Amino acid sequence: MRTERAICELQPGRPLAEQLHETLSQLGSDSGFAEIHGGDYSPLSYCVPDVATAEKALSFSETRGHDTAHLVYGSVTLGLREGSPYMHSHCCWQAADGALEGGHVWLETEPGSPPPFAVVTAVHGARWNSATDPETQMPVFTPTERSIDMPDHETLQPDTVIARVLPGEDITEALLEVCREAGFERATVRAGLGSFVGATFVDRASGEHRTADGPATEVIALIGDVRTVDGEPETRLSCTLVDRHGVVHAGELVPGENPVAATFELTVQRIG
């Protein structure tokens, strides 16, 4: 699979998802991911993860919102649901009172003034399709391979894999397995968006292991690289998360202790 990037000049007054998909379309794709930072959302509509219900092992809180919120960083997976453009987005921002918040951003969210800065990455040769997962009863993106004519352009980057990590799988082990199967000796996590069953991470300031309260914690950003040591891939992953209380956490993930909750959308790219 190959990727191609472009800057999306976001404009106030139009849905965020609509504008991001327009940029994807200009790149000849309907699937990919976006990284967004700076500027404002106005309005912002969102939720945070919540406890189990009779039907689901995890759920969402009631819808929350701000007339204006100052964006710090956002991750977006872009694809289709029932044939129409769709997005899955987790972000963190500052509220009007300066409080740092985060959550799952709903489709009605719009850029404010000034608008955020967005870099959109299109994927060629695969598609993200959203459907309701029978196990969790949550909407999830699943990648499917497709054969298309890929643009012949110098900016295209080869050797990219997109993968859905299933509930219960540890994110560190899943990343290493993706790299083993792809034959990647050096790689970087280009996008990572989903949820963990709580979370266990190292507080860099104190060196202590800390946990985020479950049953689900939303991942805003996953950052790390993979390198091969003595024939085996190794990785260190840093993560920004928001728990069910709306509290934002950050640290280095403890390997083997961060199973996926509903889903995880992972993009890995070979280095070198």
PDB file of C-alpha atoms in Angstrom:
ATOM      1  CA  MET A   1       0.000   0.000   0.000  1.00  0.00           C
ATOM      2  CA  ARG A   2       1.131   3.568  -0.691  1.00  0.00           C
ATOM      3  CA  THR A   3       0.265   6.912   0.827  1.00  0.00           C
ATOM      4  CA  GLU A   4       0.121  10.527  -0.311  1.00  0.00           C
ATOM      5  CA  ARG A   5      -0.203  13.662   1.827  1.00  0.00           C
ATOM      6  CA  ALA A   6      -1.703  17.102   1.401  1.00  0.00           C
ATOM      7  CA  ILE A   7      -2.526  20.084   3.591  1.00  0.00           C
ATOM      8  CA  CYS A   8      -6.241  20.652   4.106  1.00  0.00           C
ATOM      9  CA  GLU A   9      -7.061  24.354   4.305  1.00  0.00           C
ATOM     10  CA  LEU A  10      -9.897  24.063   6.832  1.00  0.00           C
ATOM     11  CA  GLN A  11     -12.616  26.715   6.777  1.00  0.00           C
ATOM     12  CA  PRO A  12     -15.023  27.759   9.565  1.00  0.00           C
ATOM     13  CA  GLY A  13     -18.701  26.960   9.254  1.00  0.00           C
ATOM     14  CA  ARG A  14     -18.471  23.576   7.519  1.00  0.00           C
ATOM     15  CA  PRO A  15     -18.262  20.097   9.101  1.00  0.00           C
ATOM     16  CA  LEU A  16     -14.717  18.934   9.750  1.00  0.00           C
ATOM     17  CA  ALA A  17     -15.314  15.472   8.247  1.00  0.00           C
ATOM     18  CA  GLU A  18     -16.671  16.941   5.006  1.00  0.00           C
ATOM     19  CA  GLN A  19     -13.590  19.103   4.475  1.00  0.00           C
ATOM     20  CA  LEU A  20     -11.108  16.333   5.258  1.00  0.00           C
ATOM     21  CA  HIS A  21     -12.834  13.991   2.814  1.00  0.00           C
ATOM     22  CA  GLU A  22     -12.729  16.632   0.096  1.00  0.00           C
ATOM     23  CA  THR A  23      -8.928  16.644   0.403  1.00  0.00           C
ATOM     24  CA  LEU A  24      -8.878  12.827   0.253  1.00  0.00           C
ATOM     25  CA  SER A  25     -10.955  12.969  -2.912  1.00  0.00           C
ATOM     26  CA  GLN A  26      -8.482  15.395  -4.492  1.00  0.00           C
ATOM     27  CA  LEU A  27      -5.777  12.812  -3.752  1.00  0.00           C
ATOM     28  CA  GLY A  28      -7.815  10.106  -5.489  1.00  0.00           C
ATOM     29  CA  SER A  29      -8.859   8.177  -2.378  1.00  0.00           C
ATOM     30  CA  ASP A  30     -11.744   7.791   0.072  1.00  0.00           C
ATOM     31  CA  SER A  31      -9.701   6.464   3.017  1.00  0.00           C
ATOM     32  CA  GLY A  32      -6.757   7.570   5.104  1.00  0.00           C
ATOM     33  CA  PHE A  33      -5.999   9.562   8.227  1.00  0.00           C
ATOM     34  CA  ALA A  34      -5.461  13.132   9.348  1.00  0.00           C
ATOM     35  CA  GLU A  35      -3.406  14.928  11.982  1.00  0.00           C
ATOM     36  CA  ILE A  36      -4.888  18.195  13.230  1.00  0.00           C
ATOM     37  CA  HIS A  37      -3.542  20.845  15.582  1.00  0.00           C
ATOM     38  CA  GLY A  38      -3.763  24.509  16.491  1.00  0.00           C
ATOM     39  CA  GLY A  39      -6.731  26.764  15.887  1.00  0.00           C
ATOM     40  CA  ASP A  40     -10.254  26.333  17.256  1.00  0.00           C
ATOM     41  CA  TYR A  41     -13.250  24.060  16.983  1.00  0.00           C
ATOM     42  CA  SER A  42     -16.516  26.012  17.012  1.00  0.00           C
ATOM     43  CA  PRO A  43     -18.719  24.257  17.881  1.00  0.00           C
ATOM     44  CA  LEU A  44     -17.135  21.146  19.414  1.00  0.00           C
ATOM     45  CA  SER A  45     -19.367  18.117  20.071  1.00  0.00           C
ATOM     46  CA  TYR A  46     -17.841  15.116  21.850  1.00  0.00           C
ATOM     47  CA  CYS A  47     -18.123  12.317  24.392  1.00  0.00           C
ATOM     48  CA  VAL A  48     -15.809  10.255  26.606  1.00  0.00           C
ATOM     49  CA  PRO A  49     -15.813   6.474  27.229  1.00  0.00           C
ATOM     50  CA  ASP A  50     -18.235   5.177  29.839  1.00  0.00           C
ATOM     51  CA  VAL A  51     -19.060   2.059  31.832  1.00  0.00           C
ATOM     52  CA  ALA A  52     -20.728  -1.118  30.577  1.00  0.00           C
ATOM     53  CA  THR A  53     -24.433  -1.392  29.823  1.00  0.00           C
ATOM     54  CA  ALA A  54     -26.717  -4.415  29.552  1.00  0.00           C
ATOM     55  CA  GLU A  55     -25.980  -4.553  25.816  1.00  0.00           C
ATOM     56  CA  LYS A  56     -22.343  -3.422  25.648  1.00  0.00           C
ATOM     57  CA  ALA A  57     -19.082  -4.067  27.499  1.00  0.00           C
ATOM     58  CA  LEU A  58     -18.336  -0.347  27.178  1.00  0.00           C
ATOM     59  CA  SER A  59     -20.264   2.695  26.070  1.00  0.00           C
ATOM     60  CA  PHE A  60     -20.105   6.441  25.483  1.00  0.00           C
ATOM     61  CA  SER A  61     -21.033   9.228  27.866  1.00  0.00           C
ATOM     62  CA  GLU A  62     -23.779  11.669  27.047  1.00  0.00           C
ATOM     63  CA  THR A  63     -22.880  14.163  24.336  1.00  0.00           C
ATOM     64  CA  ARG A  64     -20.888  17.116  25.657  1.00  0.00           C
ATOM     65  CA  GLY A  65     -19.836  20.294  23.908  1.00  0.00           C
ATOM     66  CA  HIS A  66     -18.264  23.733  23.836  1.00  0.00           C
ATOM     67  CA  ASP A  67     -19.173  26.756  21.763  1.00  0.00           C
ATOM     68  CA  THR A  68     -15.427  27.171  21.228  1.00  0.00           C
ATOM     69  CA  ALA A  69     -12.456  24.976  22.154  1.00  0.00           C
ATOM     70  CA  HIS A  70      -8.757  25.580  21.456  1.00  0.00           C
ATOM     71  CA  LEU A  71      -7.380  22.460  19.766  1.00  0.00           C
ATOM     72  CA  VAL A  72      -4.068  20.991  20.919  1.00  0.00           C
ATOM     73  CA  TYR A  73      -3.935  17.848  18.776  1.00  0.00           C
ATOM     74  CA  GLY A  74      -6.341  15.530  17.007  1.00  0.00           C
ATOM     75  CA  SER A  75      -6.171  12.161  15.252  1.00  0.00           C
ATOM     76  CA  VAL A  76      -8.695  11.190  12.586  1.00  0.00           C
ATOM     77  CA  THR A  77      -9.322   7.960  10.678  1.00  0.00           C
ATOM     78  CA  LEU A  78     -11.179   8.588   7.408  1.00  0.00           C
ATOM     79  CA  GLY A  79     -13.217   6.063   5.459  1.00  0.00           C
ATOM     80  CA  LEU A  80     -16.735   5.038   4.503  1.00  0.00           C
ATOM     81  CA  ARG A  81     -19.848   3.941   6.418  1.00  0.00           C
ATOM     82  CA  GLU A  82     -22.749   2.588   4.361  1.00  0.00           C
ATOM     83  CA  GLY A  83     -21.052   4.095   1.318  1.00  0.00           C
ATOM     84  CA  SER A  84     -20.854   7.643   2.709  1.00  0.00           C
ATOM     85  CA  PRO A  85     -17.820   9.563   3.987  1.00  0.00           C
ATOM     86  CA  TYR A  86     -17.217   8.946   7.687  1.00  0.00           C
ATOM     87  CA  MET A  87     -14.617   9.721  10.348  1.00  0.00           C
ATOM     88  CA  HIS A  88     -13.412   8.457  13.723  1.00  0.00           C
ATOM     89  CA  SER A  89     -11.638  11.176  15.698  1.00  0.00           C
ATOM     90  CA  HIS A  90     -10.065  11.593  19.137  1.00  0.00           C
ATOM     91  CA  CYS A  91      -8.685  14.986  20.162  1.00  0.00           C
ATOM     92  CA  CYS A  92      -7.432  17.017  23.095  1.00  0.00           C
ATOM     93  CA  TRP A  93      -8.078  20.722  23.558  1.00  0.00           C
ATOM     94  CA  GLN A  94      -8.238  23.593  26.018  1.00  0.00           C
ATOM     95  CA  ALA A  95     -11.669  24.750  27.098  1.00  0.00           C
ATOM     96  CA  ALA A  96     -12.468  28.435  27.522  1.00  0.00           C
ATOM     97  CA  ASP A  97     -11.368  28.263  31.174  1.00  0.00           C
ATOM     98  CA  GLY A  98      -7.983  26.800  30.164  1.00  0.00           C
ATOM     99  CA  ALA A  99      -8.715  23.239  31.327  1.00  0.00           C
ATOM    100  CA  LEU A 100      -7.104  20.484  29.236  1.00  0.00           C
ATOM    101  CA  GLU A 101      -9.767  18.054  28.006  1.00  0.00           C
ATOM    102  CA  GLY A 102     -10.088  15.252  25.486  1.00  0.00           C
ATOM    103  CA  GLY A 103     -12.568  12.885  23.927  1.00  0.00           C
ATOM    104  CA  HIS A 104     -14.250  11.274  20.954  1.00  0.00           C
ATOM    105  CA  VAL A 105     -15.281  14.005  18.516  1.00  0.00           C
ATOM    106  CA  TRP A 106     -18.689  13.780  16.843  1.00  0.00           C
ATOM    107  CA  LEU A 107     -19.376  14.446  13.161  1.00  0.00           C
ATOM    108  CA  GLU A 108     -21.160  17.770  13.700  1.00  0.00           C
ATOM    109  CA  THR A 109     -17.944  19.423  14.950  1.00  0.00           C
ATOM    110  CA  GLU A 110     -16.755  22.344  12.802  1.00  0.00           C
ATOM    111  CA  PRO A 111     -13.517  24.357  12.584  1.00  0.00           C
ATOM    112  CA  GLY A 112     -13.654  27.772  14.209  1.00  0.00           C
ATOM    113  CA  SER A 113     -11.685  30.958  13.649  1.00  0.00           C
ATOM    114  CA  PRO A 114      -8.783  30.624  13.393  1.00  0.00           C
ATOM    115  CA  PRO A 115      -9.270  27.131  11.963  1.00  0.00           C
ATOM    116  CA  PRO A 116      -6.960  24.243  12.910  1.00  0.00           C
ATOM    117  CA  PHE A 117      -4.110  23.063  10.695  1.00  0.00           C
ATOM    118  CA  ALA A 118      -4.700  19.635   9.092  1.00  0.00           C
ATOM    119  CA  VAL A 119      -2.403  17.242   7.245  1.00  0.00           C
ATOM    120  CA  VAL A 120      -4.382  14.569   5.392  1.00  0.00           C
ATOM    121  CA  THR A 121      -2.790  11.279   4.324  1.00  0.00           C
ATOM    122  CA  ALA A 122      -4.572   9.240   1.665  1.00  0.00           C
ATOM    123  CA  VAL A 123      -4.064   5.496   1.375  1.00  0.00           C
ATOM    124  CA  HIS A 124      -4.023   3.846  -2.042  1.00  0.00           C
ATOM    125  CA  GLY A 125      -4.694   0.129  -2.361  1.00  0.00           C
ATOM    126  CA  ALA A 126      -6.870  -0.224   0.756  1.00  0.00           C
ATOM    127  CA  ARG A 127     -10.068   1.178   2.234  1.00  0.00           C
ATOM    128  CA  TRP A 128     -11.368   1.762   5.766  1.00  0.00           C
ATOM    129  CA  ASN A 129     -15.010   0.563   6.029  1.00  0.00           C
ATOM    130  CA  SER A 130     -17.039   1.310   9.176  1.00  0.00           C
ATOM    131  CA  ALA A 131     -19.676  -1.104  10.461  1.00  0.00           C
ATOM    132  CA  THR A 132     -21.164  -2.171  13.800  1.00  0.00           C
ATOM    133  CA  ASP A 133     -18.951  -4.820  15.384  1.00  0.00           C
ATOM    134  CA  PRO A 134     -21.014  -7.854  16.519  1.00  0.00           C
ATOM    135  CA  GLU A 135     -18.740  -8.441  19.534  1.00  0.00           C
ATOM    136  CA  THR A 136     -18.785  -4.954  21.042  1.00  0.00           C
ATOM    137  CA  GLN A 137     -21.847  -3.437  19.282  1.00  0.00           C
ATOM    138  CA  MET A 138     -19.684  -0.388  18.594  1.00  0.00           C
ATOM    139  CA  PRO A 139     -18.982   1.278  15.216  1.00  0.00           C
ATOM    140  CA  VAL A 140     -15.515   0.230  14.044  1.00  0.00           C
ATOM    141  CA  PHE A 141     -13.354   0.705  10.957  1.00  0.00           C
ATOM    142  CA  THR A 142     -11.985  -2.425   9.278  1.00  0.00           C
ATOM    143  CA  PRO A 143      -9.465  -2.243   6.415  1.00  0.00           C
ATOM    144  CA  THR A 144     -10.068  -4.062   3.141  1.00  0.00           C
ATOM    145  CA  GLU A 145      -7.610  -4.458   0.299  1.00  0.00           C
ATOM    146  CA  ARG A 146      -8.552  -3.167  -3.117  1.00  0.00           C
ATOM    147  CA  SER A 147      -6.822  -3.035  -6.483  1.00  0.00           C
ATOM    148  CA  ILE A 148      -6.836   0.438  -7.989  1.00  0.00           C
ATOM    149  CA  ASP A 149      -4.621   2.527 -10.214  1.00  0.00           C
ATOM    150  CA  MET A 150      -2.375   4.396  -7.793  1.00  0.00           C
ATOM    151  CA  PRO A 151      -1.185   7.874  -8.751  1.00  0.00           C
ATOM    152  CA  ASP A 152       2.378   7.950 -10.052  1.00  0.00           C
ATOM    153  CA  HIS A 153       3.794  10.784  -8.005  1.00  0.00           C
ATOM    154  CA  GLU A 154       7.084  11.475  -6.274  1.00  0.00           C
ATOM    155  CA  THR A 155       5.351  12.111  -2.935  1.00  0.00           C
ATOM    156  CA  LEU A 156       3.948   8.571  -2.743  1.00  0.00           C
ATOM    157  CA  GLN A 157       5.533   6.621   0.098  1.00  0.00           C
ATOM    158  CA  PRO A 158       5.750   2.812  -0.344  1.00  0.00           C
ATOM    159  CA  ASP A 159       5.534   0.058   2.228  1.00  0.00           C
ATOM    160  CA  THR A 160       2.627   1.072   4.438  1.00  0.00           C
ATOM    161  CA  VAL A 161       0.296  -1.252   6.337  1.00  0.00           C
ATOM    162  CA  ILE A 162      -3.076  -0.397   7.878  1.00  0.00           C
ATOM    163  CA  ALA A 163      -4.565  -2.860  10.341  1.00  0.00           C
ATOM    164  CA  ARG A 164      -7.439  -3.147  12.795  1.00  0.00           C
ATOM    165  CA  VAL A 165      -6.323  -4.531  16.173  1.00  0.00           C
ATOM    166  CA  LEU A 166      -9.120  -6.596  17.740  1.00  0.00           C
ATOM    167  CA  PRO A 167     -10.492  -6.394  21.300  1.00  0.00           C
ATOM    168  CA  GLY A 168      -8.308  -8.114  23.879  1.00  0.00           C
ATOM    169  CA  GLU A 169      -5.070  -7.924  21.882  1.00  0.00           C
ATOM    170  CA  ASP A 170      -2.176  -6.052  23.490  1.00  0.00           C
ATOM    171  CA  ILE A 171      -1.243  -3.049  21.364  1.00  0.00           C
ATOM    172  CA  THR A 172       2.532  -3.523  21.700  1.00  0.00           C
ATOM    173  CA  GLU A 173       2.413  -7.171  20.651  1.00  0.00           C
ATOM    174  CA  ALA A 174       0.005  -6.349  17.831  1.00  0.00           C
ATOM    175  CA  LEU A 175       2.359  -3.698  16.433  1.00  0.00           C
ATOM    176  CA  LEU A 176       5.326  -6.081  16.545  1.00  0.00           C
ATOM    177  CA  GLU A 177       3.313  -8.811  14.828  1.00  0.00           C
ATOM    178  CA  VAL A 178       2.255  -6.418  12.044  1.00  0.00           C
ATOM    179  CA  CYS A 179       5.935  -5.605  11.452  1.00  0.00           C
ATOM    180  CA  ARG A 180       6.939  -9.284  11.483  1.00  0.00           C
ATOM    181  CA  GLU A 181       4.272 -10.200   8.929  1.00  0.00           C
ATOM    182  CA  ALA A 182       5.161  -7.228   6.714  1.00  0.00           C
ATOM    183  CA  GLY A 183       8.897  -7.887   6.970  1.00  0.00           C
ATOM    184  CA  PHE A 184       9.564  -4.392   8.369  1.00  0.00           C
ATOM    185  CA  GLU A 185      12.957  -4.230  10.095  1.00  0.00           C
ATOM    186  CA  ARG A 186      12.570  -0.501  10.827  1.00  0.00           C
ATOM    187  CA  ALA A 187       9.185   1.181  10.966  1.00  0.00           C
ATOM    188  CA  THR A 188       7.258   4.043  12.489  1.00  0.00           C
ATOM    189  CA  VAL A 189       3.698   4.290  13.779  1.00  0.00           C
ATOM    190  CA  ARG A 190       2.149   6.832  11.422  1.00  0.00           C
ATOM    191  CA  ALA A 191      -1.332   6.791  12.980  1.00  0.00           C
ATOM    192  CA  GLY A 192      -2.882   5.106  15.965  1.00  0.00           C
ATOM    193  CA  LEU A 193      -6.457   5.672  17.085  1.00  0.00           C
ATOM    194  CA  GLY A 194      -8.688   3.496  19.268  1.00  0.00           C
ATOM    195  CA  SER A 195      -9.282   2.447  22.861  1.00  0.00           C
ATOM    196  CA  PHE A 196      -7.621   0.386  25.594  1.00  0.00           C
ATOM    197  CA  VAL A 197      -9.143  -1.494  28.518  1.00  0.00           C
ATOM    198  CA  GLY A 198      -8.031   1.239  30.898  1.00  0.00           C
ATOM    199  CA  ALA A 199      -4.308   1.809  30.300  1.00  0.00           C
ATOM    200  CA  THR A 200      -0.997   1.140  32.041  1.00  0.00           C
ATOM    201  CA  PHE A 201       1.878   3.507  31.374  1.00  0.00           C
ATOM    202  CA  VAL A 202       5.094   4.899  32.833  1.00  0.00           C
ATOM    203  CA  ASP A 203       4.981   8.431  34.189  1.00  0.00           C
ATOM    204  CA  ARG A 204       8.161   9.897  32.706  1.00  0.00           C
ATOM    205  CA  ALA A 205       8.547  12.460  35.499  1.00  0.00           C
ATOM    206  CA  SER A 206       8.454   9.963  38.381  1.00  0.00           C
ATOM    207  CA  GLY A 207       9.264   6.671  36.634  1.00  0.00           C
ATOM    208  CA  GLU A 208       6.224   5.117  38.312  1.00  0.00           C
ATOM    209  CA  HIS A 209       3.690   2.849  36.632  1.00  0.00           C
ATOM    210  CA  ARG A 210       0.263   4.491  36.474  1.00  0.00           C
ATOM    211  CA  THR A 211      -3.131   3.282  35.332  1.00  0.00           C
ATOM    212  CA  ALA A 212      -6.105   5.013  33.729  1.00  0.00           C
ATOM    213  CA  ASP A 213      -9.519   3.997  35.005  1.00  0.00           C
ATOM    214  CA  GLY A 214     -11.447   1.693  32.606  1.00  0.00           C
ATOM    215  CA  PRO A 215     -13.422  -0.055  31.257  1.00  0.00           C
ATOM    216  CA  ALA A 216     -12.176   1.928  28.256  1.00  0.00           C
ATOM    217  CA  THR A 217      -9.689   4.725  27.675  1.00  0.00           C
ATOM    218  CA  GLU A 218      -9.635   6.609  24.380  1.00  0.00           C
ATOM    219  CA  VAL A 219      -6.251   6.927  22.636  1.00  0.00           C
ATOM    220  CA  ILE A 220      -5.682  10.402  21.219  1.00  0.00           C
ATOM    221  CA  ALA A 221      -2.222   9.728  19.800  1.00  0.00           C
ATOM    222  CA  LEU A 222       0.131   6.740  19.635  1.00  0.00           C
ATOM    223  CA  ILE A 223       3.772   7.485  18.784  1.00  0.00           C
ATOM    224  CA  GLY A 224       6.712   5.145  18.419  1.00  0.00           C
ATOM    225  CA  ASP A 225       9.095   3.303  16.155  1.00  0.00           C
ATOM    226  CA  VAL A 226      10.116  -0.313  15.627  1.00  0.00           C
ATOM    227  CA  ARG A 227      13.665  -1.545  15.181  1.00  0.00           C
ATOM    228  CA  THR A 228      15.144  -5.028  14.836  1.00  0.00           C
ATOM    229  CA  VAL A 229      17.568  -6.181  17.558  1.00  0.00           C
ATOM    230  CA  ASP A 230      19.198  -9.639  17.298  1.00  0.00           C
ATOM    231  CA  GLY A 231      16.639 -10.608  14.672  1.00  0.00           C
ATOM    232  CA  GLU A 232      13.549  -9.590  16.677  1.00  0.00           C
ATOM    233  CA  PRO A 233      11.514  -6.363  16.433  1.00  0.00           C
ATOM    234  CA  GLU A 234      11.408  -4.092  19.477  1.00  0.00           C
ATOM    235  CA  THR A 235       9.433  -0.939  20.192  1.00  0.00           C
ATOM    236  CA  ARG A 236       8.756   1.794  22.738  1.00  0.00           C
ATOM    237  CA  LEU A 237       5.356   3.438  22.476  1.00  0.00           C
ATOM    238  CA  SER A 238       4.286   6.796  23.903  1.00  0.00           C
ATOM    239  CA  CYS A 239       0.617   7.589  24.185  1.00  0.00           C
ATOM    240  CA  THR A 240      -1.830  10.378  25.010  1.00  0.00           C
ATOM    241  CA  LEU A 241      -5.151   9.161  26.410  1.00  0.00           C
ATOM    242  CA  VAL A 242      -8.428  10.370  27.898  1.00  0.00           C
ATOM    243  CA  ASP A 243     -10.242   8.265  30.518  1.00  0.00           C
ATOM    244  CA  ARG A 244     -13.947   7.929  31.338  1.00  0.00           C
ATOM    245  CA  HIS A 245     -13.709  10.896  33.713  1.00  0.00           C
ATOM    246  CA  GLY A 246     -12.437  13.137  30.922  1.00  0.00           C
ATOM    247  CA  VAL A 247      -8.921  13.287  32.418  1.00  0.00           C
ATOM    248  CA  VAL A 248      -6.032  13.414  29.920  1.00  0.00           C
ATOM    249  CA  HIS A 249      -2.982  11.190  30.578  1.00  0.00           C
ATOM    250  CA  ALA A 250       0.348  10.732  28.796  1.00  0.00           C
ATOM    251  CA  GLY A 251       3.282   8.369  29.161  1.00  0.00           C
ATOM    252  CA  GLU A 252       5.175   5.372  27.819  1.00  0.00           C
ATOM    253  CA  LEU A 253       3.021   2.253  27.491  1.00  0.00           C
ATOM    254  CA  VAL A 254       3.974  -0.814  29.533  1.00  0.00           C
ATOM    255  CA  PRO A 255       4.328  -3.749  27.088  1.00  0.00           C
ATOM    256  CA  GLY A 256       1.807  -6.543  27.583  1.00  0.00           C
ATOM    257  CA  GLU A 257      -0.508  -4.475  29.781  1.00  0.00           C
ATOM    258  CA  ASN A 258      -2.627  -2.508  27.299  1.00  0.00           C
ATOM    259  CA  PRO A 259      -5.266  -4.717  25.681  1.00  0.00           C
ATOM    260  CA  VAL A 260      -7.524  -3.109  23.102  1.00  0.00           C
ATOM    261  CA  ALA A 261     -11.108  -2.371  24.189  1.00  0.00           C
ATOM    262  CA  ALA A 262     -13.448  -1.738  21.223  1.00  0.00           C
ATOM    263  CA  THR A 263     -10.930  -1.435  18.383  1.00  0.00           C
ATOM    264  CA  PHE A 264      -7.629   0.092  17.328  1.00  0.00           C
ATOM    265  CA  GLU A 265      -6.818   1.551  13.893  1.00  0.00           C
ATOM    266  CA  LEU A 266      -3.103   1.250  13.236  1.00  0.00           C
ATOM    267  CA  THR A 267      -0.981   2.623  10.381  1.00  0.00           C
ATOM    268  CA  VAL A 268       2.649   1.459  10.188  1.00  0.00           C
ATOM    269  CA  GLN A 269       5.208   2.641   7.652  1.00  0.00           C
ATOM    270  CA  ARG A 270       8.605   1.176   6.800  1.00  0.00           C
ATOM    271  CA  ILE A 271      11.661   3.361   7.448  1.00  0.00           C
ATOM    272  CA  GLY A 272      14.551   3.136   4.986  1.00  0.00           C
TER     273      GLY A 272
END
